[in-house]
CSV table of C-alpha atoms and ligand atoms in Angstrom, one decimal:
chain,number,residue,atom,x,y,z
A,1,MET,CA,115.7,107.1,76.6
A,2,PRO,CA,113.9,110.1,78.2
A,3,ALA,CA,111.2,108.5,80.4
A,4,THR,CA,111.9,105.4,82.5
A,5,ALA,CA,109.8,103.9,85.2
A,6,VAL,CA,111.1,101.6,87.9
A,7,VAL,CA,108.5,99.4,89.6
A,8,GLY,CA,108.6,96.7,92.2
A,9,ALA,CA,107.4,93.4,90.9
A,10,GLN,CA,106.9,91.7,94.3
A,11,TRP,CA,105.9,92.9,97.8
A,12,GLY,CA,108.4,95.7,98.0
A,13,ASP,CA,112.1,95.6,99.1
A,14,GLU,CA,113.3,94.4,95.7
A,15,ALA,CA,116.3,96.9,95.9
A,16,LYS,CA,114.6,99.4,93.6
A,17,GLY,CA,116.7,102.2,95.1
A,18,LYS,CA,119.8,100.7,93.8
A,19,ILE,CA,118.4,100.2,90.3
A,20,VAL,CA,117.0,103.7,90.2
A,21,HIS,CA,120.3,105.1,91.3
A,22,LEU,CA,122.0,103.2,88.5
A,23,LEU,CA,119.5,104.4,85.9
A,24,ALA,CA,119.7,108.0,87.2
A,25,ARG,CA,123.4,108.2,86.4
A,26,GLU,CA,122.3,110.0,83.2
A,27,ALA,CA,119.1,111.4,84.4
A,28,GLN,CA,118.3,115.1,85.0
A,29,VAL,CA,115.2,114.4,87.1
A,30,CYS,CA,114.1,111.6,89.4
A,31,VAL,CA,110.5,111.5,90.6
A,32,ARG,CA,108.8,109.7,93.5
A,33,PHE,CA,105.2,109.3,92.6
A,34,ASN,CA,103.5,107.1,95.3
A,35,GLY,CA,103.7,106.1,98.9
A,36,GLY,CA,105.5,108.1,101.6
A,37,PRO,CA,108.1,107.5,104.3
A,38,ASN,CA,106.9,103.9,104.5
A,39,ALA,CA,109.4,103.2,101.7
A,40,GLY,CA,113.0,102.4,102.5
A,41,HIS,CA,115.2,102.7,99.4
A,42,THR,CA,118.8,101.8,100.1
A,43,VAL,CA,121.7,103.1,98.0
A,44,SER,CA,125.3,102.2,98.8
A,45,ASP,CA,127.9,104.5,97.2
A,46,ALA,CA,131.2,106.2,98.0
A,47,PHE,CA,129.6,108.2,100.9
A,48,GLY,CA,128.2,105.1,102.6
A,49,THR,CA,124.7,103.6,102.8
A,50,ALA,CA,121.8,106.0,102.4
A,51,ARG,CA,118.4,104.8,103.6
A,52,LEU,CA,115.9,106.9,101.7
A,53,HIS,CA,112.3,107.2,102.6
A,54,LEU,CA,111.1,110.3,100.8
A,55,VAL,CA,114.1,111.6,98.9
A,56,PRO,CA,114.2,110.2,95.3
A,57,SER,CA,117.2,107.9,95.0
A,58,GLY,CA,118.5,109.7,91.8
A,59,ALA,CA,118.6,113.0,93.8
A,60,LEU,CA,121.8,111.7,95.5
A,61,TYR,CA,123.6,112.8,92.3
A,62,PRO,CA,124.3,116.6,92.2
A,63,HIS,CA,123.3,116.5,88.5
A,64,CYS,CA,119.8,115.1,89.2
A,65,ARG,CA,116.9,117.0,90.5
A,66,GLY,CA,114.6,115.1,92.9
A,67,VAL,CA,110.8,115.7,92.6
A,68,ILE,CA,108.2,114.5,95.1
A,69,ALA,CA,105.0,114.4,93.1
A,70,HIS,CA,101.5,114.9,94.5
A,71,GLY,CA,100.9,111.1,94.7
A,72,VAL,CA,103.3,111.0,97.7
A,73,VAL,CA,102.2,111.8,101.2
A,74,VAL,CA,104.8,114.0,102.9
A,75,ASP,CA,105.9,113.9,106.5
A,76,PRO,CA,107.9,117.2,106.9
A,77,TRP,CA,109.6,115.9,110.1
A,78,ALA,CA,110.6,112.7,108.3
A,79,LEU,CA,111.9,114.6,105.3
A,80,GLU,CA,114.0,116.9,107.4
A,81,GLY,CA,115.4,114.0,109.5
A,82,GLU,CA,116.3,112.2,106.3
A,83,LEU,CA,118.1,115.2,104.9
A,84,GLY,CA,120.0,115.6,108.2
A,85,GLU,CA,121.2,112.0,107.9
A,86,LEU,CA,122.4,112.6,104.3
A,87,LYS,CA,124.3,115.7,105.4
A,88,ALA,CA,125.9,113.8,108.3
A,89,GLN,CA,127.3,111.4,105.6
A,90,GLY,CA,129.0,114.3,104.0
A,91,ARG,CA,126.7,114.6,101.0
A,92,SER,CA,125.6,117.8,99.4
A,93,GLN,CA,122.0,118.7,99.9
A,94,PRO,CA,119.8,117.1,97.2
A,95,ARG,CA,118.0,119.5,94.9
A,96,LEU,CA,114.4,118.8,95.8
A,97,PHE,CA,111.1,120.1,94.5
A,98,LEU,CA,107.8,119.1,96.1
A,99,SER,CA,104.3,119.3,94.5
A,100,GLU,CA,102.1,121.8,96.3
A,101,ARG,CA,99.3,119.2,96.0
A,102,CYS,CA,101.1,116.7,98.2
A,103,HIS,CA,99.1,115.7,101.3
A,104,LEU,CA,100.8,116.1,104.6
A,105,ILE,CA,101.3,113.4,107.2
A,106,LEU,CA,100.6,114.9,110.5
A,107,PRO,CA,101.2,113.6,114.1
A,108,HIS,CA,97.5,112.5,114.5
A,109,HIS,CA,97.8,110.1,111.5
A,110,ARG,CA,100.2,107.9,113.5
A,111,VAL,CA,97.8,108.1,116.5
A,112,LEU,CA,94.9,107.0,114.2
A,113,GLU,CA,96.9,104.2,112.7
A,114,GLU,CA,97.4,102.6,116.2
A,115,GLU,CA,93.9,103.4,117.4
A,116,GLU,CA,92.1,102.1,114.4
A,117,GLY,CA,94.1,98.9,114.6
A,118,THR,CA,95.4,98.9,111.1
A,119,ALA,CA,99.0,99.0,112.3
A,120,ALA,CA,98.6,95.7,114.1
A,121,ARG,CA,96.1,94.1,111.8
A,122,LEU,CA,98.0,94.7,108.6
A,123,GLY,CA,101.5,95.0,110.0
A,124,THR,CA,102.0,98.5,108.5
A,125,THR,CA,105.2,100.5,108.8
A,126,ARG,CA,103.5,102.8,111.3
A,127,ARG,CA,104.4,105.9,109.5
A,128,GLY,CA,100.8,107.3,109.3
A,129,VAL,CA,100.7,106.7,105.6
A,130,GLY,CA,97.3,104.9,105.4
A,131,PRO,CA,95.4,107.5,107.5
A,132,ALA,CA,96.9,110.4,105.5
A,133,TYR,CA,95.6,108.8,102.2
A,134,THR,CA,92.3,108.1,103.9
A,135,GLU,CA,91.9,111.7,104.9
A,136,ARG,CA,92.8,112.8,101.4
A,137,THR,CA,90.0,110.6,99.9
A,138,ALA,CA,87.6,111.8,102.6
A,139,ARG,CA,88.5,115.4,101.5
A,140,GLN,CA,89.7,116.4,104.9
A,141,GLY,CA,93.5,116.4,104.4
A,142,LEU,CA,95.9,119.3,104.5
A,143,ARG,CA,98.2,119.8,101.5
A,144,LEU,CA,101.5,121.6,101.3
A,145,ALA,CA,99.8,124.5,99.5
A,146,ASP,CA,97.7,125.1,102.6
A,147,LEU,CA,100.8,126.1,104.5
A,148,ARG,CA,100.5,129.4,102.6
A,149,HIS,CA,97.5,130.1,104.9
A,150,PRO,CA,98.7,129.6,108.5
A,151,GLY,CA,95.3,130.7,110.0
A,152,HIS,CA,93.5,127.9,108.1
A,153,VAL,CA,96.2,125.4,109.2
A,154,ARG,CA,95.9,126.4,112.8
A,155,GLU,CA,92.1,126.1,112.8
A,156,ARG,CA,92.3,122.7,111.2
A,157,LEU,CA,94.9,121.4,113.7
A,158,GLU,CA,92.9,122.7,116.7
A,159,GLU,CA,89.9,120.8,115.4
A,160,LEU,CA,92.0,117.6,114.9
A,161,ALA,CA,93.5,117.9,118.4
A,162,ARG,CA,90.0,118.1,119.8
A,163,ARG,CA,88.8,115.1,117.8
A,164,VAL,CA,91.9,112.8,117.8
A,165,GLY,CA,94.3,114.3,120.3
A,166,GLY,CA,97.8,113.1,120.9
A,167,PHE,CA,99.6,116.3,119.9
A,168,ASP,CA,99.8,120.0,120.6
A,169,PRO,CA,98.2,121.9,117.7
A,170,HIS,CA,100.0,125.2,118.5
A,171,ALA,CA,103.4,123.5,118.5
A,172,VAL,CA,102.7,121.6,115.3
A,173,ALA,CA,101.4,124.8,113.6
A,174,ARG,CA,104.6,126.6,114.6
A,175,GLU,CA,106.7,123.8,113.2
A,176,LEU,CA,104.7,123.8,109.9
A,177,SER,CA,105.3,127.5,109.6
A,178,ARG,CA,109.0,127.1,110.1
A,179,PHE,CA,108.9,124.3,107.5
A,180,TRP,CA,107.1,126.5,105.0
A,181,GLU,CA,109.6,129.4,105.6
A,182,GLY,CA,112.5,127.1,104.7
A,183,TRP,CA,110.8,125.2,101.8
A,184,SER,CA,108.3,127.6,100.1
A,185,SER,CA,110.6,128.2,97.1
A,186,SER,CA,110.9,124.5,96.5
A,187,ILE,CA,107.1,123.8,96.6
A,188,GLY,CA,104.9,124.4,93.6
A,189,ASP,CA,103.8,123.1,90.3
A,190,ALA,CA,105.6,119.7,90.1
A,191,GLN,CA,103.7,118.4,87.1
A,192,GLY,CA,104.7,121.5,85.2
A,193,LEU,CA,108.3,120.9,86.1
A,194,ILE,CA,108.2,117.3,85.1
A,195,GLY,CA,106.3,118.0,81.9
A,196,ASP,CA,108.7,120.7,80.9
A,197,ALA,CA,111.7,118.4,81.5
A,198,LEU,CA,110.1,115.7,79.3
A,199,ASP,CA,109.3,118.3,76.6
A,200,ARG,CA,113.0,119.3,76.6
A,201,GLY,CA,113.9,115.6,76.1
A,202,GLU,CA,115.5,115.3,79.4
A,203,HIS,CA,115.9,111.9,81.0
A,204,VAL,CA,113.4,111.4,83.8
A,205,VAL,CA,113.3,108.4,86.0
A,206,PHE,CA,110.1,107.6,87.8
A,207,GLU,CA,110.8,105.8,91.0
A,208,GLY,CA,108.1,103.5,92.3
A,209,ALA,CA,107.8,102.7,96.0
A,210,GLN,CA,106.6,99.4,97.5
A,211,GLY,CA,105.7,96.7,94.9
A,212,THR,CA,103.0,95.5,92.6
A,213,LEU,CA,101.6,93.0,95.1
A,214,LEU,CA,101.2,95.8,97.7
A,215,ASP,CA,99.1,97.9,95.2
A,216,LEU,CA,95.9,99.1,96.8
A,217,ASP,CA,93.7,97.5,94.1
A,218,PHE,CA,95.8,94.8,92.5
A,219,GLY,CA,97.8,93.6,95.5
A,220,THR,CA,96.8,91.1,98.2
A,221,TYR,CA,93.9,93.3,99.5
A,222,PRO,CA,93.4,94.2,102.3
A,223,TYR,CA,97.1,93.4,103.1
A,224,VAL,CA,98.3,96.2,100.9
A,225,THR,CA,99.5,99.7,101.1
A,226,SER,CA,97.3,102.7,100.3
A,227,SER,CA,98.7,103.9,97.0
A,228,THR,CA,99.1,102.8,93.4
A,229,THR,CA,102.3,100.9,93.3
A,230,THR,CA,102.3,99.7,89.7
A,231,VAL,CA,103.4,101.6,86.6
A,232,HIS,CA,100.0,103.2,86.5
A,233,GLY,CA,101.1,105.1,89.6
A,234,VAL,CA,103.2,107.3,87.2
A,235,GLY,CA,100.0,108.9,85.9
A,236,TRP,CA,98.1,108.6,89.2
A,237,GLY,CA,100.8,110.2,91.2
A,238,THR,CA,102.1,112.9,88.8
A,239,GLY,CA,98.9,113.9,86.9
A,240,LEU,CA,100.7,113.6,83.6
A,241,ARG,CA,100.3,111.2,80.7
A,242,VAL,CA,103.8,110.1,80.4
A,243,GLU,CA,104.9,108.1,77.4
A,244,LEU,CA,107.3,105.7,79.0
A,245,ASP,CA,110.2,104.4,77.0
A,246,ARG,CA,111.1,101.8,79.5
A,247,VAL,CA,109.3,100.1,82.3
A,248,VAL,CA,111.8,98.3,84.5
A,249,GLY,CA,110.4,95.6,86.8
A,250,VAL,CA,112.6,94.9,89.8
A,251,THR,CA,112.5,91.4,91.4
A,252,LYS,CA,114.7,89.6,93.8
A,253,ALA,CA,116.0,86.1,92.9
A,254,TYR,CA,113.7,84.9,95.7
A,255,THR,CA,110.7,86.5,97.5
A,256,THR,CA,110.3,88.4,100.7
A,257,ARG,CA,107.4,90.1,102.4
A,258,VAL,CA,107.1,92.2,105.6
A,259,GLY,CA,103.9,92.6,107.5
A,260,GLU,CA,100.8,90.4,107.4
A,261,GLY,CA,99.1,88.7,104.5
A,262,PRO,CA,99.4,85.5,102.5
A,263,PHE,CA,102.7,84.5,100.9
A,264,PRO,CA,102.5,81.1,99.1
A,265,THR,CA,106.2,80.4,98.8
A,266,GLU,CA,107.1,81.5,102.4
A,267,ASP,CA,109.6,79.0,103.9
A,268,HIS,CA,109.5,78.6,107.7
A,269,GLY,CA,112.5,76.3,107.7
A,270,ALA,CA,116.2,76.3,106.8
A,271,VAL,CA,115.8,77.9,103.3
A,272,GLY,CA,113.8,80.8,104.8
A,273,GLU,CA,116.5,81.3,107.4
A,274,TRP,CA,119.3,81.1,104.9
A,275,LEU,CA,117.7,83.7,102.7
A,276,ARG,CA,117.0,86.0,105.7
A,277,ARG,CA,120.6,85.7,107.0
A,278,LYS,CA,122.6,85.8,103.8
A,279,GLY,CA,120.3,88.3,102.2
A,280,ASN,CA,120.2,90.5,105.4
A,281,GLU,CA,116.4,90.6,105.1
A,282,TYR,CA,115.4,93.1,107.8
A,283,GLY,CA,113.2,96.0,107.0
A,284,ALA,CA,114.9,99.3,105.9
A,285,THR,CA,112.2,101.3,107.5
A,286,THR,CA,111.2,99.3,110.6
A,287,GLY,CA,114.0,96.8,111.1
A,288,ARG,CA,111.5,93.9,111.2
A,289,PRO,CA,112.7,90.5,110.0
A,290,ARG,CA,111.3,89.8,106.5
A,291,ARG,CA,109.5,86.7,105.7
A,292,CYS,CA,111.4,84.8,103.0
A,293,GLY,CA,110.8,82.1,100.4
A,294,TRP,CA,111.4,81.0,96.8
A,295,LEU,CA,110.8,83.0,93.7
A,296,ASP,CA,107.1,83.0,92.7
A,297,LEU,CA,106.5,83.1,88.9
A,298,VAL,CA,102.7,83.1,89.3
A,299,ALA,CA,103.2,86.5,91.0
A,300,LEU,CA,105.9,87.7,88.7
A,301,ARG,CA,103.8,86.8,85.5
A,302,TYR,CA,100.9,88.7,87.1
A,303,ALA,CA,103.2,91.7,87.8
A,304,HIS,CA,104.3,91.6,84.2
A,305,ARG,CA,100.7,91.4,82.9
A,306,LEU,CA,99.8,94.6,84.9
A,307,ASN,CA,103.0,96.6,84.2
A,308,ARG,CA,104.0,95.2,80.8
A,309,PHE,CA,107.7,95.5,81.8
A,310,SER,CA,110.1,96.3,79.0
A,311,GLU,CA,112.8,94.6,81.0
A,312,LEU,CA,113.6,93.1,84.4
A,313,ALA,CA,116.3,93.8,86.9
A,314,LEU,CA,116.9,90.7,89.1
A,315,THR,CA,118.6,91.5,92.4
A,316,LYS,CA,120.3,89.6,95.2
A,317,LEU,CA,121.2,86.7,92.9
A,318,ASP,CA,124.4,86.3,95.1
A,319,VAL,CA,122.2,85.2,98.0
A,320,LEU,CA,121.4,81.9,96.3
A,321,SER,CA,125.0,80.8,96.0
A,322,GLY,CA,125.7,77.7,98.1
A,323,LEU,CA,122.2,76.2,98.1
A,324,GLU,CA,122.1,72.6,96.9
A,325,GLU,CA,119.1,73.3,94.8
A,326,VAL,CA,117.1,76.3,93.8
A,327,LYS,CA,113.3,76.2,93.5
A,328,ILE,CA,111.0,78.3,91.4
A,329,CYS,CA,107.3,78.3,91.9
A,330,THR,CA,105.6,77.8,88.5
A,331,SER,CA,101.9,77.5,89.5
A,332,TYR,CA,99.7,76.9,92.5
A,333,ARG,CA,97.4,74.1,93.6
A,334,VAL,CA,94.3,75.5,95.2
A,335,GLY,CA,91.7,73.1,96.4
A,336,GLY,CA,93.0,70.3,94.2
A,337,ARG,CA,93.1,72.5,91.1
A,338,ARG,CA,96.2,73.7,89.3
A,339,VAL,CA,96.1,77.5,89.1
A,340,GLU,CA,98.3,79.6,86.8
A,341,GLU,CA,96.8,83.0,87.6
A,342,PHE,CA,97.3,85.1,90.7
A,343,PRO,CA,94.1,84.9,92.7
A,344,ALA,CA,92.1,88.1,93.5
A,345,THR,CA,91.3,87.2,97.1
A,346,VAL,CA,93.6,86.5,100.1
A,347,GLU,CA,91.4,83.6,101.1
A,348,GLU,CA,92.3,81.7,97.8
A,349,LEU,CA,95.9,82.8,98.0
A,350,ALA,CA,96.2,81.5,101.6
A,351,GLN,CA,95.1,78.1,100.3
A,352,ALA,CA,97.6,78.1,97.4
A,353,GLU,CA,100.2,75.4,97.6
A,354,PRO,CA,103.2,76.2,95.4
A,355,ILE,CA,104.2,73.8,92.6
A,356,TYR,CA,107.9,74.0,92.2
A,357,GLN,CA,110.4,73.5,89.4
A,358,THR,CA,113.7,72.4,91.0
A,359,LEU,CA,117.0,73.5,89.5
A,360,ARG,CA,120.5,72.5,90.6
A,361,GLY,CA,122.2,75.1,92.8
A,362,TRP,CA,125.7,76.6,92.4
A,363,LYS,CA,128.5,76.9,94.9
A,364,GLU,CA,130.4,79.8,93.5
A,365,GLU,CA,130.0,83.2,95.1
A,366,LEU,CA,129.0,85.8,92.6
A,367,ALA,CA,130.0,89.1,94.3
A,368,ARG,CA,133.0,89.6,92.0
A,369,ALA,CA,131.3,88.7,88.7
A,370,ARG,CA,130.9,91.7,86.4
A,371,SER,CA,130.0,90.0,83.1
A,372,PRO,CA,127.5,87.3,82.1
A,373,GLU,CA,130.5,85.1,81.1
A,374,GLU,CA,131.7,85.1,84.7
A,375,LEU,CA,128.5,83.6,86.0
A,376,PRO,CA,128.4,79.8,86.5
A,377,GLU,CA,126.6,77.7,83.9
A,378,ARG,CA,123.9,76.8,86.5
A,379,THR,CA,123.3,80.4,87.4
A,380,ARG,CA,122.8,81.3,83.8
A,381,ALA,CA,120.4,78.3,83.5
A,382,PHE,CA,118.4,79.8,86.4
A,383,LEU,CA,118.2,83.2,84.7
A,384,THR,CA,117.2,81.7,81.3
A,385,TRP,CA,114.5,79.7,83.0
A,386,VAL,CA,113.0,82.8,84.7
A,387,GLU,CA,113.2,84.9,81.5
A,388,ASN,CA,111.5,82.3,79.4
A,389,ALA,CA,108.8,81.6,82.0
A,390,VAL,CA,107.9,85.3,82.5
A,391,GLY,CA,108.5,86.3,78.8
A,392,VAL,CA,110.6,89.3,79.5
A,393,LYS,CA,114.3,89.9,79.3
A,394,ILE,CA,116.5,90.2,82.4
A,395,GLN,CA,118.6,93.2,81.6
A,396,TRP,CA,120.5,93.6,84.9
A,397,VAL,CA,121.5,91.2,87.6
A,398,SER,CA,122.7,92.5,90.9
A,399,VAL,CA,125.2,90.5,92.9
A,400,GLY,CA,126.0,92.8,95.8
A,401,PRO,CA,124.9,96.0,97.6
A,402,GLY,CA,127.3,98.4,95.9
A,403,THR,CA,126.4,100.6,93.0
A,404,ASP,CA,128.9,98.7,90.8
A,405,ASP,CA,127.9,95.2,91.8
A,406,VAL,CA,125.8,94.9,88.7
A,407,ILE,CA,126.0,92.8,85.6
A,408,VAL,CA,124.5,94.0,82.4
A,409,LEU,CA,123.2,91.0,80.4
B,1,IMP,P1,101.8,100.9,105.1
B,1,IMP,O1,102.2,101.2,103.7
B,1,IMP,O2,102.7,101.4,106.2
B,1,IMP,O3,100.4,101.3,105.4
B,1,IMP,O4,101.8,99.3,105.3
B,1,IMP,C1,101.0,98.4,104.6
B,1,IMP,C2,101.7,97.2,104.1
B,1,IMP,O5,102.7,97.5,103.1
B,1,IMP,C3,102.5,96.5,105.3
B,1,IMP,O6,102.5,95.1,105.0
B,1,IMP,C4,103.9,97.0,105.1
B,1,IMP,O7,104.8,96.1,105.6
B,1,IMP,C5,104.0,97.1,103.6
B,1,IMP,N1,104.9,98.1,103.1
B,1,IMP,C6,104.8,99.4,103.0
B,1,IMP,N2,105.9,100.0,102.5
B,1,IMP,C7,106.7,99.0,102.2
B,1,IMP,C8,108.0,99.0,101.6
B,1,IMP,O8,108.6,100.0,101.2
B,1,IMP,N3,108.6,97.7,101.5
B,1,IMP,C9,108.0,96.6,101.9
B,1,IMP,N4,106.8,96.6,102.5
B,1,IMP,C10,106.1,97.8,102.6
């Protein structure tokens, strides 16, 4: 299976990092194609827990090369900090390659994010991601390739410091030169590298960041991130037409969201609290408590429609153990009408009242289960219900944070 994409089916935080890491066991290349250090992909293995923001999850394996494609906005300081943390865990340095066409996140992007009010209004991760993509579209950005021309970089930084302020252009120019010295041999034609790997029949995993409902166009606009988070991001963010053999959608057994924006199944009561506590639902990038609620099949069917998943990975199923009943949202009621399709506007979505199917819960903890036979009858009934309602097979179920806490169905 040479080309596999892993995409979030919800509002991010679906535990994609863990699924990518699992799929990359036999991969030669793992590619990040969208987003930036706003992502927080968690992988727990023998070295401990790695919280990855820019490094592709598969690149934790010495046999797997990590590629940061041009769709990703790169913060050199964040990247070096992340690599430092991995080193401190005793890991070998990942083999990374970065597209020379990647746009840079610079200090003024964070300043702009606060000043323009998007950080507070949308509840962003405050990593400067939105302003970096904005400058890219406005054709004002700096790309990694520009670091070959320090004079040009200096001029641009001086101009930005005059206009936006908040940083010392000379200090930033010096740091970027230092970054270039260390990294220039690992920056170049990423689409060539990925294309050659695919031509050789190597196994390449494309690692999506955020989730379908945070997609710039198809998410809950304007409460979205600024990149293409669906499977279409593979083309958008690498520049290649990739014939994907598998498109794995990752969903939790329930729903979470961080930041602002409508969330029909959000539970402000005991169930929300249960999910947050048992699921340890705090942001990997910002530490913010996540908003929690039941699984939303209107949203999941919509994600399947857009991404045409070949299979699903359902994560954090263990968190539901001990609940008397488990609910699944099957449709919405909007203004007295029953709605099966995910609305295009946040105004409609904010009015959507979930209509639930209630299933009986199960008491048994699942952390030790390693085969479908070890799952309680009611848990299997829940999985079958979801599979049938979405129309796609659940291939993996994750029942704990570790790499091996996975059941193949
Ligand atoms: P930004 O991507 O930092 O601009 O944030 C825009 C929205 O996307 C906010 O609601 C963030 O909380 C959300 N977001 C961005 N990245 C992630 C992620 O990796 N997981 C979950 N939410 C995210």
